[in-house]
Amino acid sequence: LRAQRQRSISEAAAPAGHGSERPPRVPSPAGAASSRAAQLRSLLQRGRIVVMPCCYDALTARLVERMGFELTFMTGFGVSAAYGYPDCQLVSYQEMLTSAFNICSALRSTPCIGDGDTGYGNAVNVKRTVRG
């Protein structure tokens, strides 16, 4: 497994035109989100610890998926840092939503749990945040 992960890291770091390359991403069918949700539910119902490295943009999401992890987590801290802010609710709802969209678009089959922070306001805002 370690050798396979090392090989994947080498392939991911190879310059364009070298080594095995993936074809360009094709937009997922409408059912892809629900199948990822079902996949996530299945992972959580197994009753075991699931290792889920964090990602904060499309590149880190692809790297997590390429390494073969079953699950990833969009970290609010990482997204804040990528925008150049500390993790203290300075990143807007729209910036977090854009980051989540970019991450989910980059993932082919790996489910991703998103960090909703404080919900961006009162109970009504929390409901809006959960729905996206």
PDB file of C-alpha atoms in Angstrom:
ATOM      1  CA  LEU A   1       0.000   0.000   0.000  1.00  0.00           C
ATOM      2  CA  ARG A   2       2.831   2.392   0.860  1.00  0.00           C
ATOM      3  CA  ALA A   3       4.516   1.736  -2.516  1.00  0.00           C
ATOM      4  CA  GLN A   4       1.203   2.336  -4.286  1.00  0.00           C
ATOM      5  CA  ARG A   5       0.742   5.668  -2.473  1.00  0.00           C
ATOM      6  CA  GLN A   6       4.326   6.710  -3.269  1.00  0.00           C
ATOM      7  CA  ARG A   7       3.727   5.856  -6.929  1.00  0.00           C
ATOM      8  CA  SER A   8       0.549   7.952  -6.884  1.00  0.00           C
ATOM      9  CA  ILE A   9       2.427  10.899  -5.369  1.00  0.00           C
ATOM     10  CA  SER A  10       5.047  10.621  -8.104  1.00  0.00           C
ATOM     11  CA  GLU A  11       2.364  10.500 -10.782  1.00  0.00           C
ATOM     12  CA  ALA A  12       0.559  13.500  -9.278  1.00  0.00           C
ATOM     13  CA  ALA A  13       3.790  15.493  -9.221  1.00  0.00           C
ATOM     14  CA  ALA A  14       4.844  14.535 -12.770  1.00  0.00           C
ATOM     15  CA  PRO A  15       4.848  17.418 -15.258  1.00  0.00           C
ATOM     16  CA  ALA A  16       2.130  17.488 -17.892  1.00  0.00           C
ATOM     17  CA  GLY A  17       2.747  15.004 -20.671  1.00  0.00           C
ATOM     18  CA  HIS A  18       4.724  12.600 -18.467  1.00  0.00           C
ATOM     19  CA  GLY A  19       3.490   9.417 -16.807  1.00  0.00           C
ATOM     20  CA  SER A  20      -0.132   8.381 -16.610  1.00  0.00           C
ATOM     21  CA  GLU A  21      -2.571  11.236 -16.896  1.00  0.00           C
ATOM     22  CA  ARG A  22      -6.264  11.268 -16.174  1.00  0.00           C
ATOM     23  CA  PRO A  23      -8.668  12.476 -18.839  1.00  0.00           C
ATOM     24  CA  PRO A  24     -10.300  15.871 -18.252  1.00  0.00           C
ATOM     25  CA  ARG A  25     -13.139  15.817 -15.763  1.00  0.00           C
ATOM     26  CA  VAL A  26     -16.567  15.341 -17.241  1.00  0.00           C
ATOM     27  CA  PRO A  27     -19.442  16.903 -15.275  1.00  0.00           C
ATOM     28  CA  SER A  28     -21.077  14.369 -12.951  1.00  0.00           C
ATOM     29  CA  PRO A  29     -24.597  13.183 -13.649  1.00  0.00           C
ATOM     30  CA  ALA A  30     -27.353  14.537 -11.414  1.00  0.00           C
ATOM     31  CA  GLY A  31     -27.376  11.347  -9.332  1.00  0.00           C
ATOM     32  CA  ALA A  32     -23.685  11.579  -8.405  1.00  0.00           C
ATOM     33  CA  ALA A  33     -24.332  13.736  -5.334  1.00  0.00           C
ATOM     34  CA  SER A  34     -26.954  11.343  -3.973  1.00  0.00           C
ATOM     35  CA  SER A  35     -24.713   8.331  -4.616  1.00  0.00           C
ATOM     36  CA  ARG A  36     -21.903  10.057  -2.701  1.00  0.00           C
ATOM     37  CA  ALA A  37     -24.358  10.756   0.113  1.00  0.00           C
ATOM     38  CA  ALA A  38     -25.292   7.051   0.162  1.00  0.00           C
ATOM     39  CA  GLN A  39     -21.590   6.162   0.127  1.00  0.00           C
ATOM     40  CA  LEU A  40     -20.990   8.501   3.089  1.00  0.00           C
ATOM     41  CA  ARG A  41     -23.890   7.000   5.054  1.00  0.00           C
ATOM     42  CA  SER A  42     -22.500   3.523   4.403  1.00  0.00           C
ATOM     43  CA  LEU A  43     -19.017   4.526   5.591  1.00  0.00           C
ATOM     44  CA  LEU A  44     -20.391   6.061   8.787  1.00  0.00           C
ATOM     45  CA  GLN A  45     -22.625   3.055   9.563  1.00  0.00           C
ATOM     46  CA  ARG A  46     -19.725   0.578   9.528  1.00  0.00           C
ATOM     47  CA  GLY A  47     -18.906   1.368  13.136  1.00  0.00           C
ATOM     48  CA  ARG A  48     -15.203   1.849  12.536  1.00  0.00           C
ATOM     49  CA  ILE A  49     -12.837   4.786  12.374  1.00  0.00           C
ATOM     50  CA  VAL A  50     -12.541   6.294   8.907  1.00  0.00           C
ATOM     51  CA  VAL A  51      -9.393   8.274   8.180  1.00  0.00           C
ATOM     52  CA  MET A  52     -10.368  11.443   6.342  1.00  0.00           C
ATOM     53  CA  PRO A  53      -7.644  13.907   5.453  1.00  0.00           C
ATOM     54  CA  CYS A  54      -8.729  17.513   5.073  1.00  0.00           C
ATOM     55  CA  CYS A  55      -8.767  19.436   1.824  1.00  0.00           C
ATOM     56  CA  TYR A  56      -9.212  23.139   1.181  1.00  0.00           C
ATOM     57  CA  ASP A  57      -9.248  23.448  -2.610  1.00  0.00           C
ATOM     58  CA  ALA A  58      -9.663  21.347  -5.757  1.00  0.00           C
ATOM     59  CA  LEU A  59      -5.996  20.308  -5.864  1.00  0.00           C
ATOM     60  CA  THR A  60      -5.851  19.029  -2.289  1.00  0.00           C
ATOM     61  CA  ALA A  61      -9.175  17.217  -2.840  1.00  0.00           C
ATOM     62  CA  ARG A  62      -7.756  15.429  -5.882  1.00  0.00           C
ATOM     63  CA  LEU A  63      -4.608  14.500  -3.980  1.00  0.00           C
ATOM     64  CA  VAL A  64      -6.669  12.992  -1.147  1.00  0.00           C
ATOM     65  CA  GLU A  65      -8.712  11.007  -3.669  1.00  0.00           C
ATOM     66  CA  ARG A  66      -5.635   9.879  -5.594  1.00  0.00           C
ATOM     67  CA  MET A  67      -4.124   8.529  -2.389  1.00  0.00           C
ATOM     68  CA  GLY A  68      -7.120   6.231  -2.072  1.00  0.00           C
ATOM     69  CA  PHE A  69      -8.830   7.644   1.005  1.00  0.00           C
ATOM     70  CA  GLU A  70     -12.520   6.795   1.274  1.00  0.00           C
ATOM     71  CA  LEU A  71     -13.568  10.201   2.557  1.00  0.00           C
ATOM     72  CA  THR A  72     -12.356  13.790   2.799  1.00  0.00           C
ATOM     73  CA  PHE A  73     -13.332  16.854   4.812  1.00  0.00           C
ATOM     74  CA  MET A  74     -13.363  20.468   3.626  1.00  0.00           C
ATOM     75  CA  THR A  75     -11.611  22.330   6.423  1.00  0.00           C
ATOM     76  CA  GLY A  76     -12.750  25.836   7.266  1.00  0.00           C
ATOM     77  CA  PHE A  77      -9.294  26.613   8.628  1.00  0.00           C
ATOM     78  CA  GLY A  78      -7.649  25.563   5.350  1.00  0.00           C
ATOM     79  CA  VAL A  79     -10.109  27.528   3.216  1.00  0.00           C
ATOM     80  CA  SER A  80      -9.574  30.602   5.401  1.00  0.00           C
ATOM     81  CA  ALA A  81      -5.804  30.218   5.114  1.00  0.00           C
ATOM     82  CA  ALA A  82      -6.037  29.802   1.326  1.00  0.00           C
ATOM     83  CA  TYR A  83      -7.849  33.155   1.193  1.00  0.00           C
ATOM     84  CA  GLY A  84      -5.183  34.663   3.454  1.00  0.00           C
ATOM     85  CA  TYR A  85      -7.357  35.030   6.554  1.00  0.00           C
ATOM     86  CA  PRO A  86      -7.201  33.599  10.070  1.00  0.00           C
ATOM     87  CA  ASP A  87      -9.931  31.109  10.992  1.00  0.00           C
ATOM     88  CA  CYS A  88     -12.270  33.559  12.724  1.00  0.00           C
ATOM     89  CA  GLN A  89     -15.305  33.840  10.400  1.00  0.00           C
ATOM     90  CA  LEU A  90     -13.739  36.354   8.000  1.00  0.00           C
ATOM     91  CA  VAL A  91     -14.415  34.171   4.951  1.00  0.00           C
ATOM     92  CA  SER A  92     -17.905  34.819   3.628  1.00  0.00           C
ATOM     93  CA  TYR A  93     -20.639  32.267   3.051  1.00  0.00           C
ATOM     94  CA  GLN A  94     -20.223  32.722  -0.711  1.00  0.00           C
ATOM     95  CA  GLU A  95     -16.456  32.130  -0.549  1.00  0.00           C
ATOM     96  CA  MET A  96     -17.012  28.922   1.435  1.00  0.00           C
ATOM     97  CA  LEU A  97     -19.738  27.821  -0.975  1.00  0.00           C
ATOM     98  CA  THR A  98     -17.449  28.477  -3.951  1.00  0.00           C
ATOM     99  CA  SER A  99     -14.674  26.465  -2.299  1.00  0.00           C
ATOM    100  CA  ALA A 100     -17.090  23.602  -1.579  1.00  0.00           C
ATOM    101  CA  PHE A 101     -18.297  23.629  -5.194  1.00  0.00           C
ATOM    102  CA  ASN A 102     -14.709  23.554  -6.503  1.00  0.00           C
ATOM    103  CA  ILE A 103     -13.762  20.703  -4.168  1.00  0.00           C
ATOM    104  CA  CYS A 104     -16.822  18.597  -4.998  1.00  0.00           C
ATOM    105  CA  SER A 105     -16.352  19.227  -8.717  1.00  0.00           C
ATOM    106  CA  ALA A 106     -12.760  17.985  -8.498  1.00  0.00           C
ATOM    107  CA  LEU A 107     -13.696  14.746  -6.722  1.00  0.00           C
ATOM    108  CA  ARG A 108     -14.688  11.849  -8.955  1.00  0.00           C
ATOM    109  CA  SER A 109     -16.180   9.485  -6.390  1.00  0.00           C
ATOM    110  CA  THR A 110     -14.961  10.394  -2.901  1.00  0.00           C
ATOM    111  CA  PRO A 111     -17.569  11.876  -0.548  1.00  0.00           C
ATOM    112  CA  CYS A 112     -16.674  15.141   1.181  1.00  0.00           C
ATOM    113  CA  ILE A 113     -17.952  16.505   4.477  1.00  0.00           C
ATOM    114  CA  GLY A 114     -18.122  20.309   4.549  1.00  0.00           C
ATOM    115  CA  ASP A 115     -17.369  22.645   7.439  1.00  0.00           C
ATOM    116  CA  GLY A 116     -20.380  24.907   7.957  1.00  0.00           C
ATOM    117  CA  ASP A 117     -18.612  26.886  10.676  1.00  0.00           C
ATOM    118  CA  THR A 118     -21.213  28.730  12.757  1.00  0.00           C
ATOM    119  CA  GLY A 119     -23.907  28.627  10.078  1.00  0.00           C
ATOM    120  CA  TYR A 120     -23.290  32.290   9.201  1.00  0.00           C
ATOM    121  CA  GLY A 121     -25.881  33.834  11.496  1.00  0.00           C
ATOM    122  CA  ASN A 122     -29.038  32.816  13.312  1.00  0.00           C
ATOM    123  CA  ALA A 123     -31.175  29.661  12.935  1.00  0.00           C
ATOM    124  CA  VAL A 124     -32.551  30.809   9.566  1.00  0.00           C
ATOM    125  CA  ASN A 125     -29.012  31.286   8.227  1.00  0.00           C
ATOM    126  CA  VAL A 126     -27.999  27.849   9.525  1.00  0.00           C
ATOM    127  CA  LYS A 127     -30.876  26.297   7.550  1.00  0.00           C
ATOM    128  CA  ARG A 128     -29.749  28.187   4.436  1.00  0.00           C
ATOM    129  CA  THR A 129     -26.116  27.115   4.991  1.00  0.00           C
ATOM    130  CA  VAL A 130     -27.074  23.432   5.267  1.00  0.00           C
ATOM    131  CA  ARG A 131     -29.097  23.587   2.046  1.00  0.00           C
ATOM    132  CA  GLY A 132     -26.272  25.392   0.206  1.00  0.00           C
TER     133      GLY A 132
END
